[in-house]
Coordinates of C-alpha atoms in Angstrom, one line a residue:
X23 CA 2.5 -4.3 28.7
X24 CA 1.5 -6.5 26.0
X25 CA -0.7 -3.1 25.8
X26 CA 1.7 -1.1 24.6
X27 CA 1.6 -2.4 21.2
X28 CA -1.9 -1.2 20.8
X29 CA -0.1 2.4 21.0
X30 CA 0.3 4.1 17.9
X31 CA 4.0 4.4 16.4
X32 CA 4.0 8.0 17.4
X33 CA 3.4 7.6 20.7
X34 CA 5.3 4.5 21.1
X35 CA 8.0 6.6 20.1
X36 CA 7.4 9.3 22.7
X37 CA 7.4 6.8 25.6
X38 CA 10.7 5.3 24.9
X39 CA 12.0 9.6 24.2
X40 CA 10.6 9.7 27.7
X41 CA 12.1 6.9 29.1
X42 CA 8.5 4.8 29.8
X43 CA 9.9 2.1 28.3
X44 CA 13.2 1.1 26.8
X45 CA 14.2 -0.6 23.2
X46 CA 14.7 -3.7 24.7
X47 CA 11.7 -3.8 26.5
X48 CA 9.7 -2.9 23.1
X49 CA 11.5 -5.6 21.4
X50 CA 11.0 -8.5 23.8
X51 CA 7.2 -7.4 23.2
X52 CA 7.7 -7.2 19.6
X53 CA 9.4 -10.2 18.8
X54 CA 6.4 -12.0 21.8
X55 CA 3.9 -11.4 19.8
X56 CA 5.4 -12.6 16.4
X57 CA 5.9 -15.6 18.0
X58 CA 2.1 -15.7 18.8
X59 CA 0.4 -15.0 15.7
X60 CA 2.5 -14.6 13.1
X61 CA 2.8 -18.9 12.6
X62 CA -1.1 -18.3 11.7
X63 CA -0.8 -14.9 9.6
X64 CA 2.3 -15.8 7.7
X65 CA 3.0 -12.0 7.4
X66 CA 6.5 -11.3 8.7
X67 CA 9.6 -13.4 7.1
X68 CA 12.9 -13.6 7.0
X69 CA 12.9 -12.8 10.5
X70 CA 16.3 -12.2 12.0
X71 CA 17.9 -14.0 15.5
X72 CA 16.2 -13.2 19.0
X73 CA 19.5 -12.4 20.5
X74 CA 20.7 -10.2 17.6
X75 CA 18.1 -8.2 17.9
X76 CA 17.9 -8.0 21.4
X77 CA 22.0 -6.9 21.4
X78 CA 20.8 -4.2 18.8
X79 CA 18.1 -2.7 21.0
X80 CA 20.4 -2.5 24.0
X81 CA 22.8 -0.9 21.8
X82 CA 20.1 1.6 21.2
X83 CA 19.2 2.2 24.4
X84 CA 22.7 3.4 25.3
X85 CA 22.8 5.7 22.1
X86 CA 22.1 9.1 21.7
X87 CA 18.3 9.1 19.8
X88 CA 18.6 9.5 15.8
X89 CA 15.3 10.8 14.9
X90 CA 11.3 9.9 15.9
X91 CA 12.0 6.4 14.9
X92 CA 14.6 5.3 16.8
X93 CA 14.1 1.7 18.4
X94 CA 11.1 1.2 16.8
X95 CA 11.3 -2.4 15.4
X96 CA 10.2 -2.3 11.3
X97 CA 9.9 -5.0 8.8
X98 CA 10.6 -4.2 5.6
X99 CA 8.7 -5.1 2.5
X100 CA 10.2 -7.5 0.5
X101 CA 10.8 -6.2 -2.8
X102 CA 13.5 -3.6 -1.4
X103 CA 17.0 -3.8 0.0
X104 CA 17.7 -4.4 3.6
X105 CA 21.2 -4.2 4.1
X106 CA 22.2 -8.0 5.3
X107 CA 19.1 -9.6 4.8
X108 CA 17.3 -11.6 1.5
X109 CA 15.5 -9.5 -0.7
X110 CA 13.4 -12.2 -2.6
X111 CA 10.9 -10.8 -4.8
X112 CA 9.0 -14.1 -3.6
X113 CA 10.6 -16.2 -5.6
X114 CA 12.4 -19.4 -4.6
X115 CA 15.7 -18.6 -6.9
X116 CA 16.3 -15.6 -4.7
X117 CA 16.2 -16.9 -1.7
X118 CA 19.7 -16.4 -1.1
X119 CA 19.8 -13.0 -2.7
X120 CA 21.5 -11.2 0.4
X121 CA 21.4 -7.4 -0.2
X122 CA 25.0 -5.0 -0.1
X123 CA 23.4 -1.9 1.0
X124 CA 19.6 -0.7 2.4
X125 CA 17.7 0.8 -0.6
X126 CA 17.1 4.8 -0.3
X127 CA 13.8 4.4 1.4
X128 CA 15.0 2.2 3.8
X129 CA 18.6 4.3 4.9
X130 CA 16.7 7.2 5.4
X131 CA 13.9 4.7 7.8
X132 CA 17.5 3.8 9.3
X133 CA 19.4 7.0 10.0
X134 CA 15.9 8.1 11.9
X135 CA 16.4 5.5 14.2
X136 CA 14.6 2.2 12.9
X137 CA 15.6 -1.2 13.5
X138 CA 15.3 -3.9 11.4
X139 CA 13.6 -6.9 12.5
X140 CA 12.9 -8.9 8.9
X141 CA 10.7 -8.8 5.8
X142 CA 6.7 -8.3 5.0
X143 CA 5.7 -10.9 2.9
X144 CA 4.6 -10.3 -1.4
X145 CA 2.9 -11.6 -4.2
X146 CA 5.8 -13.0 -6.7
X147 CA 7.2 -9.9 -7.9
X148 CA 4.7 -7.9 -6.2
X149 CA 2.2 -8.7 -8.8
X150 CA -1.2 -9.3 -7.9
X151 CA -3.2 -7.9 -4.9
X152 CA -2.7 -11.4 -3.0
X153 CA 0.4 -12.1 -0.7
X154 CA 1.1 -15.7 -1.7
X155 CA 4.6 -17.1 -3.0
X156 CA 6.3 -20.9 -3.1
X157 CA 8.9 -19.5 -1.0
X158 CA 7.0 -17.8 1.8
X159 CA 3.4 -19.4 1.3
X160 CA 0.9 -17.2 1.7
X161 CA 0.0 -14.3 4.3
X162 CA -3.7 -14.4 6.2
X163 CA -6.2 -11.8 7.2
X164 CA -5.7 -11.6 10.8
X165 CA -9.6 -10.5 11.1
X166 CA -10.2 -14.0 9.4
X167 CA -7.5 -16.5 8.6
X168 CA -9.7 -18.1 5.7
X169 CA -9.4 -15.2 3.5
X170 CA -6.4 -12.8 1.9
X171 CA -4.9 -9.8 3.7
X172 CA -4.3 -8.2 -0.1
X173 CA -1.1 -7.5 -1.7
X174 CA 1.4 -6.6 -2.6
X175 CA 2.2 -5.0 0.7
X176 CA -0.4 -7.8 2.2
X177 CA 2.2 -8.8 4.5
X178 CA 3.0 -5.2 5.9
X179 CA -0.5 -4.4 6.3
X180 CA -1.2 -7.6 8.3
X181 CA 1.4 -7.2 10.4
X182 CA -0.1 -3.6 11.2
X183 CA -3.1 -5.3 12.2
X184 CA -1.9 -7.8 13.8
X185 CA 0.3 -5.4 16.5
X186 CA 3.4 -7.0 15.3
X187 CA 4.6 -3.6 14.2
X188 CA 3.0 0.2 14.8
X189 CA 4.5 1.4 11.2
X190 CA 5.2 0.2 8.0
X191 CA 6.6 0.7 4.3
X192 CA 4.6 -0.5 1.6
X193 CA 4.9 0.3 -2.7
X194 CA 1.8 0.9 -4.6
X195 CA 1.7 0.2 -8.9
X196 CA -1.7 -1.1 -9.1
X197 CA -3.1 -0.3 -5.3
X198 CA -1.0 -2.2 -3.1
X199 CA -0.9 0.3 -0.2
X200 CA -4.3 0.7 -0.8
X201 CA -5.7 -3.0 -1.3
X202 CA -4.3 -4.5 1.6
X203 CA -4.5 -1.5 4.0
X204 CA -8.4 -1.7 3.5
X205 CA -8.8 -5.6 3.9
X206 CA -6.8 -5.1 7.3
X207 CA -8.5 -1.7 8.3
X208 CA -5.9 0.6 8.7
X209 CA -4.3 3.1 6.3
X210 CA -2.4 3.3 3.3
X211 CA -1.1 6.6 1.4
X212 CA 0.2 5.7 -1.6
X213 CA 1.7 9.1 -2.5
X214 CA 2.4 11.7 -5.1
X215 CA 4.6 10.1 -7.7
X216 CA 8.4 11.1 -6.9
X217 CA 8.0 12.2 -4.1
X218 CA 9.3 9.2 -2.4
X219 CA 12.5 8.0 -4.9
X220 CA 13.1 4.6 -5.6
X221 CA 16.5 3.1 -6.7
X222 CA 18.4 5.2 -8.9
X223 CA 19.3 2.2 -11.4
X224 CA 18.0 0.8 -14.8
X225 CA 15.9 2.9 -16.9
X226 CA 14.7 6.5 -15.0
X227 CA 12.9 8.6 -17.0
X228 CA 9.6 6.8 -18.8
X229 CA 8.0 5.0 -16.1
X230 CA 5.7 6.7 -13.7
X231 CA 3.0 4.1 -12.4
X232 CA 4.7 2.3 -9.1
X233 CA 5.9 4.9 -5.7
X234 CA 6.7 3.7 -2.3
X235 CA 4.7 4.8 0.5
X236 CA 3.9 4.3 4.0
X237 CA 1.3 2.4 5.8
X238 CA 0.1 2.7 9.5
X239 CA -3.0 2.0 12.2
X240 CA -3.2 6.3 12.3
X241 CA -2.6 9.1 9.7
X242 CA -0.6 11.3 11.8
X243 CA 1.8 7.7 12.1
X244 CA 1.5 8.0 8.2
X245 CA 2.9 11.5 7.5
X246 CA 5.8 11.0 9.9
X247 CA 6.4 7.9 8.0
X248 CA 6.0 9.6 4.5
X249 CA 8.4 13.2 6.2
X250 CA 11.3 10.2 6.5
X251 CA 10.6 8.6 3.1
X252 CA 9.9 11.9 1.2
X253 CA 12.7 13.7 -0.4
X254 CA 14.5 14.3 -4.1
X255 CA 17.7 12.1 -5.0
X256 CA 20.2 14.3 -7.1
X257 CA 20.9 11.0 -8.6
X258 CA 17.8 10.9 -10.6
X259 CA 16.2 13.3 -13.5
X260 CA 12.2 13.0 -11.2
X261 CA 11.3 14.1 -8.2
X262 CA 11.2 17.5 -6.2
X263 CA 11.1 19.2 -2.3
X264 CA 8.0 18.5 -0.6
X265 CA 7.3 20.4 2.8
X266 CA 6.8 18.2 5.8
X267 CA 3.2 17.3 5.9
X268 CA 3.3 16.1 9.8
X269 CA 2.9 19.9 10.9
X270 CA -0.2 20.2 9.2
X271 CA -1.7 17.1 10.2
X272 CA -4.5 18.8 12.5
X273 CA -5.5 21.4 9.8
X274 CA -9.3 22.0 10.1
X275 CA -10.9 20.2 7.2
X276 CA -14.3 21.6 7.6
X277 CA -15.8 23.3 4.3
X278 CA -14.1 21.1 2.2
X279 CA -16.0 19.6 -0.5
X280 CA -15.4 16.3 -1.9
X281 CA -16.7 14.0 -4.8
X282 CA -18.2 10.5 -4.6
X283 CA -17.5 8.8 -7.9
X284 CA -19.5 5.2 -6.2
X285 CA -18.9 2.1 -9.2
X286 CA -17.7 4.6 -11.9
X287 CA -21.9 4.8 -13.1
X288 CA -21.6 0.8 -12.9
X289 CA -18.4 0.5 -14.7
X290 CA -16.7 -1.2 -12.0
X291 CA -18.5 -4.4 -10.3
X292 CA -18.9 -4.3 -6.5
X293 CA -19.5 -7.3 -4.4
X294 CA -23.0 -7.6 -2.5
X295 CA -23.0 -5.1 0.2
X296 CA -19.5 -3.4 -0.6
X297 CA -21.1 0.2 -1.9
X298 CA -23.7 0.3 1.1
X299 CA -20.8 -0.1 3.6
X300 CA -18.8 2.4 1.8
X301 CA -22.2 4.8 1.8
X302 CA -23.0 4.5 4.8
X303 CA -19.5 5.7 5.7
X304 CA -19.8 8.9 3.6
X305 CA -22.0 10.2 6.5
X306 CA -18.8 11.1 8.6
X307 CA -17.6 13.4 6.0
X308 CA -20.6 15.8 6.9
X309 CA -20.1 15.2 11.0
X310 CA -16.5 16.5 9.6
X311 CA -17.9 19.7 7.5
X312 CA -17.3 18.5 4.1
X313 CA -19.5 18.3 1.8
X314 CA -19.8 15.1 -0.3
X315 CA -22.1 15.6 -3.6
X316 CA -21.8 12.2 -6.4
X317 CA -20.2 12.7 -9.3
X318 CA -21.1 11.5 -12.9
X319 CA -18.3 9.3 -14.5
X320 CA -16.0 11.4 -15.5
X321 CA -13.7 9.8 -18.3
X322 CA -14.6 6.3 -19.9
X323 CA -13.8 4.2 -17.9
X324 CA -12.7 1.2 -20.9
X325 CA -9.7 3.9 -22.1
X326 CA -8.4 4.1 -18.0
X327 CA -8.0 0.3 -18.1
X328 CA -6.7 0.0 -22.1
X329 CA -4.1 3.2 -21.3
X330 CA -3.6 1.1 -17.5
X331 CA -2.7 -2.6 -18.8
X332 CA -0.6 -1.3 -21.6
X333 CA 1.6 0.9 -19.7
X334 CA 1.3 -1.7 -16.9
X335 CA 3.0 -4.6 -18.9
X336 CA 5.3 -2.5 -20.4
X337 CA 6.9 -1.3 -17.1
X338 CA 6.8 -5.1 -15.7
X339 CA 8.5 -6.3 -18.8
X340 CA 11.3 -4.0 -18.5
X341 CA 12.3 -3.9 -15.1
X342 CA 11.5 -8.4 -15.0
X343 CA 12.8 -8.9 -18.3
X344 CA 16.1 -10.6 -16.7
X345 CA 14.4 -13.1 -14.8
X346 CA 12.4 -14.0 -18.2
X347 CA 15.7 -14.4 -20.0
X348 CA 17.0 -16.9 -17.6
X349 CA 15.7 -20.0 -18.2
X350 CA 15.8 -21.1 -14.9
X351 CA 14.1 -18.1 -13.2
X352 CA 11.8 -18.2 -15.8
X353 CA 10.5 -21.8 -14.7
X354 CA 10.2 -20.4 -11.2
X355 CA 7.8 -17.3 -12.5
X356 CA 3.6 -17.5 -11.8
X357 CA 1.6 -17.9 -15.1
X358 CA 0.5 -14.4 -14.2
X359 CA 4.1 -13.2 -14.0
X360 CA 5.2 -14.7 -17.2
X361 CA 1.5 -13.4 -18.9
X362 CA 2.7 -9.9 -17.5
X363 CA 6.0 -10.2 -19.3
X364 CA 5.3 -11.7 -22.8
X365 CA 2.2 -8.5 -22.8
X366 CA 4.5 -5.9 -22.3
X367 CA 7.5 -7.5 -24.7
X368 CA 4.6 -7.5 -27.7
X369 CA 3.7 -3.9 -27.0
X370 CA 5.0 -1.4 -30.3
X371 CA 5.9 2.3 -29.6
X372 CA 2.9 3.4 -31.2
X373 CA 0.6 1.1 -28.6
X374 CA 2.9 2.5 -25.2
X375 CA 2.2 6.1 -27.4
X376 CA -1.5 5.8 -27.6
X377 CA -1.9 4.8 -23.9
X378 CA -0.1 7.5 -22.3
X379 CA -2.2 10.2 -24.6
X380 CA -5.2 8.9 -23.4
X381 CA -3.2 8.6 -19.9
X382 CA -2.3 13.1 -20.9
X383 CA -6.3 13.6 -21.3
X384 CA -7.3 12.0 -18.1
X385 CA -5.0 13.8 -16.4
X386 CA -6.5 17.3 -18.1
X387 CA -10.2 16.0 -16.9
X388 CA -9.6 15.4 -13.8
X389 CA -7.4 18.6 -13.2
X390 CA -10.8 20.6 -14.1
X391 CA -12.4 18.5 -11.2
X392 CA -9.9 19.4 -8.6
X393 CA -10.9 23.0 -9.2
X394 CA -14.4 22.3 -8.1
X395 CA -13.4 19.5 -5.4
X396 CA -10.9 19.2 -2.6
X397 CA -10.7 15.4 -2.9
X398 CA -12.5 12.5 -4.5
X399 CA -13.8 9.9 -3.3
X400 CA -13.8 6.0 -4.6
X401 CA -14.0 2.5 -2.8
X402 CA -10.5 0.8 -2.0
X403 CA -11.8 -2.6 -3.9
X404 CA -14.1 -4.1 -5.9
X405 CA -14.6 -7.3 -3.5
X406 CA -14.5 -8.3 0.1
X407 CA -11.4 -10.0 1.4
X408 CA -11.6 -13.4 -0.6
X409 CA -10.4 -17.4 0.0
X410 CA -7.0 -17.2 0.8
X411 CA -6.7 -20.9 -1.2
X412 CA -7.8 -19.1 -4.7
X413 CA -5.3 -17.3 -6.8
X414 CA -7.6 -13.8 -7.9
X415 CA -11.2 -13.6 -8.2
X416 CA -12.5 -14.8 -11.6
X417 CA -15.9 -13.4 -11.4
X418 CA -16.9 -9.6 -9.3
X419 CA -21.2 -9.5 -9.5
X420 CA -21.8 -12.0 -12.0
X421 CA -19.2 -10.1 -14.3
X422 CA -16.4 -12.4 -15.9
X423 CA -13.0 -11.0 -14.9
X424 CA -10.8 -11.4 -17.9
X425 CA -7.1 -11.0 -15.9
X426 CA -5.7 -11.7 -13.0
X427 CA -5.8 -8.5 -12.0
X428 CA -9.5 -6.9 -13.2
X429 CA -11.5 -6.9 -10.3
X430 CA -8.5 -4.7 -8.8
X431 CA -9.3 -2.1 -11.7
X432 CA -11.1 0.7 -9.3
X433 CA -7.4 2.1 -8.1
X434 CA -6.1 3.0 -11.8
X435 CA -7.8 5.8 -12.0
X436 CA -5.0 7.5 -9.4
X437 CA -2.5 5.1 -10.3
X438 CA -2.7 5.9 -13.8
X439 CA -1.9 9.6 -13.0
X440 CA 0.9 8.8 -9.9
X441 CA -2.1 11.0 -7.9
X442 CA -1.6 11.0 -3.9
X443 CA -4.2 9.1 -2.3
X444 CA -5.1 7.4 1.2
X445 CA -7.0 4.7 1.8
X446 CA -8.8 5.0 5.1
X447 CA -10.7 2.3 7.1
X448 CA -14.5 2.4 6.3
X449 CA -16.0 0.4 8.6
X450 CA -17.3 -3.5 8.4
X451 CA -19.7 -5.6 6.2
X452 CA -22.2 -8.0 7.9
X453 CA -19.5 -10.8 7.2
X454 CA -17.8 -9.0 9.7
X455 CA -14.3 -7.9 7.3
X456 CA -13.3 -4.7 6.8
X457 CA -13.9 -2.3 3.9
X458 CA -12.1 1.5 2.6
X459 CA -12.3 4.3 0.8
X460 CA -9.9 5.8 -1.1
X461 CA -9.5 9.8 -1.0
X462 CA -7.3 11.1 -3.8
X463 CA -6.1 14.6 -4.9
X464 CA -4.0 16.6 -6.8
X465 CA -0.2 16.2 -7.3
X466 CA 1.4 17.9 -4.5
X467 CA -1.9 17.5 -2.3
X468 CA -0.5 15.0 -0.2
X469 CA -1.0 16.8 2.8
X470 CA -4.4 17.8 2.3
X471 CA -5.7 13.8 2.3
X472 CA -3.7 13.3 5.5
X473 CA -5.4 16.4 7.0
X474 CA -9.1 14.7 5.7
X475 CA -7.9 11.6 7.0
X476 CA -6.9 12.4 10.4
X477 CA -10.3 14.3 10.9
X478 CA -11.8 10.8 9.5
X479 CA -10.0 8.6 12.2
X480 CA -10.6 11.3 15.2
X481 CA -14.3 11.1 14.0
X482 CA -14.8 7.2 13.8
X483 CA -13.8 4.1 15.6
X484 CA -13.5 1.7 12.7
X485 CA -9.5 1.5 13.6
X486 CA -9.5 0.6 17.0
X487 CA -11.0 -2.7 16.5
X488 CA -8.9 -5.2 17.0
X489 CA -8.7 -8.6 14.5
X490 CA -9.8 -11.6 15.7
X491 CA -6.6 -12.9 16.0
X492 CA -5.5 -11.0 19.3
X493 CA -8.2 -11.7 21.4
X494 CA -6.2 -15.3 22.8
X495 CA -3.3 -13.5 22.1

């Protein structure tokens, strides 16, 4: 019966609807799997009481179906509020900060029938692509427990890989849905910015870098969750209605044309074998009838970086200034968080304006490329999953990293503009660790990115490779 956890989320949903398995049985399988592997992986945190969850599962069995997620066990990223559960952001002082209400995205998943079993682990404040914090500890990679699961949606991706959940939410500022997807051999979609609304609180006009989004073990599951999460919120100034993507997921992709940006002409250093693994996977596009062309660097990478780190620090300081202003809270912030906040506080209005001007110029240039290409491609990461004891890589391919996040630079051409981007599994390196490819397009082209991803998924067996943690589970 544990083989049922290998099924994709939509297949689990169909089996529940057909009465082939009960919600209670699925919950038991899920909690048994968590008991078996989570002690090593440390992906699910703040897990609710087993008896309480089984009672909720029995109630779901007796109730009319609410939606396609009815009865599916879900663990929510520990940056989002779930009523009755702690929202800690990985900060020990917030260990008992119990949410009084669901966030918009969580409320939408609950309305579709999801059962929330706990949270998934994150780096402190979601900063850095390695999910460790002083409250819950470090999330390890199910494919190799000695290395990182990535972040900031590292707990979500590792839980998916270890089959503790079949679908997961995440968020992405600097690759947080994409980097852990690549390192855990799953799919992570950064949607078009404002497609999935965040909470209508604080400043709502200026910051356009971070977004919520879905993760899963197949693009069709990603599409189904995106449809649940999507839709405007009238209390917010940005956002618009989008057509559902699930009905479009199987559209043909032959005849499309994509541009391969490789390592941006050497601007993004890559660890050994990473580019070779990525380029070997590109042959799959030929099999799908998609033409791949190598594209020269379309914009100055140094300008993109300069724009990014200013706008990111500005955004982080705006959202985390309350924690920083409290001496007690500040004492619990990691050095990287303090560096980011203080850097943002030091920026002038002119600094921010100049950074956004560069962003605007890059937006204009990339849209010229999209007049030629249906999508553009980049590796999802510049490094393989690194030793879980490390805070972050200080050097990549012989090049010193000058910030705690410079090793993730390959994701920022997308993040800076709020473009839709799907990270797809790209196979495994000689070290046995997973790699990923970013497939991104113009704003609003989420469905096309998912169509390419689904065709890729059906043409490959990368995502079917089970992690080593499951060999004895």
